[in-house]
């Protein structure tokens, strides 16, 4: 019996190593050839750029017990390929990323093995976990024989991600100190905070009708405080929102000012998110213009804004924004004045962004209050040429200093090399 079993194992091993394929795809490989691509598309062709040379990625460890048998198509999954790529590229991209498999240099994302056109060369990109709210929602491919769907659903920049299929895993037990062990002997009152999130879709100018309930562990310590709001750092274990966030709540002074403008807190908070989406769009347009005209080297880094959501915490309206780590700086005030040495490159680019937004809007609006950590911006304000619309409704938020701020910026601003690269018209 032992001899028969040994012979059976050898036959199966030969069958596996023979590299037979099903339907033209080699699914018995121990390693695959992978081309890493950039996280975002660029250029006129809207392609993902190649990063480095092609690399061999090992699908199975040499000591994997499963190597003693032939792998069929049912055992080869997209998730296995993703896990192998994450493990292989971790020294380069870190562990705070997720893997996305693409059909080619122009996409789209592949949700199943059937959608990969060529198993001899697989294209992948890595996306930061904090940015997965902006990324497509991928179909779980755990069961390749009966996939749930072959459609990849794409979301808008600030759309609330749909819940993903839960995966059963065996978590490692947490190592506890004696201090933590003793704390468990007393009643712990701390609990997570559930915030119902609404996303704004700039593409079709609409709000999500159904909120997404997300649990956050919100710090009791104030991270920062401005004239209107207090900011608190928050963490979430939710798969679509895993990582660090900032929850911003109104202070008493803000409540009084907002009431004086005949706006509700919900209306004002929604306008904050909409205004952020507009500033985000201007920054993206500027970056696209730089890339399409091949000016990446001469222009250098471009500004960008993260994702922001309208949140409802009980009866309170808040914003939930991506956490930006680093030293905070303000470059331009909401009144149009400059905050730093005008010779600094980053300030010149901030002025260029304000100038760019004014020209792109046909002199109707200007992005101001430009601030953040390096090129990661937060909390913009938009000044409009008219403070009210035809129905006497206040445009944007209470930080809109309108034509006065625009006039002050125009008086101070002198076009720099970045304005000239984008061929912006001189402000008069």
PDB file of C-alpha atoms in Angstrom, residues 17 60 86 89 126 166 187 215 238 248 328 351 365 371 388 396-397:
ATOM      1  CA  UNK A  17       5.203  19.839 -13.342  1.00  0.00           C
ATOM      2  CA  UNK A  60       3.610  28.998  -3.411  1.00  0.00           C
ATOM      3  CA  UNK A  86       1.619  41.702  -1.840  1.00  0.00           C
ATOM      4  CA  UNK A  89       6.474  43.587  -3.346  1.00  0.00           C
ATOM      5  CA  UNK A 126      -0.749  48.801  -5.365  1.00  0.00           C
ATOM      6  CA  UNK A 166     -16.559  38.996   4.798  1.00  0.00           C
ATOM      7  CA  UNK A 187     -15.396  48.012  33.971  1.00  0.00           C
ATOM      8  CA  UNK A 215     -17.445  52.504  13.653  1.00  0.00           C
ATOM      9  CA  UNK A 238     -13.893  48.839   8.842  1.00  0.00           C
ATOM     10  CA  UNK A 248     -14.267  67.642  12.712  1.00  0.00           C
ATOM     11  CA  UNK A 328       1.031  71.610   9.032  1.00  0.00           C
ATOM     12  CA  UNK A 351      -0.595  80.839  -5.863  1.00  0.00           C
ATOM     13  CA  UNK A 365     -14.558  81.399  -8.142  1.00  0.00           C
ATOM     14  CA  UNK A 371      -3.086  74.733   3.687  1.00  0.00           C
ATOM     15  CA  UNK A 388     -25.255  85.385  -2.980  1.00  0.00           C
ATOM     16  CA  UNK A 396     -20.431  78.135  -0.350  1.00  0.00           C
ATOM     17  CA  UNK A 397     -19.772  78.637   3.399  1.00  0.00           C
TER      18      UNK A 397
END
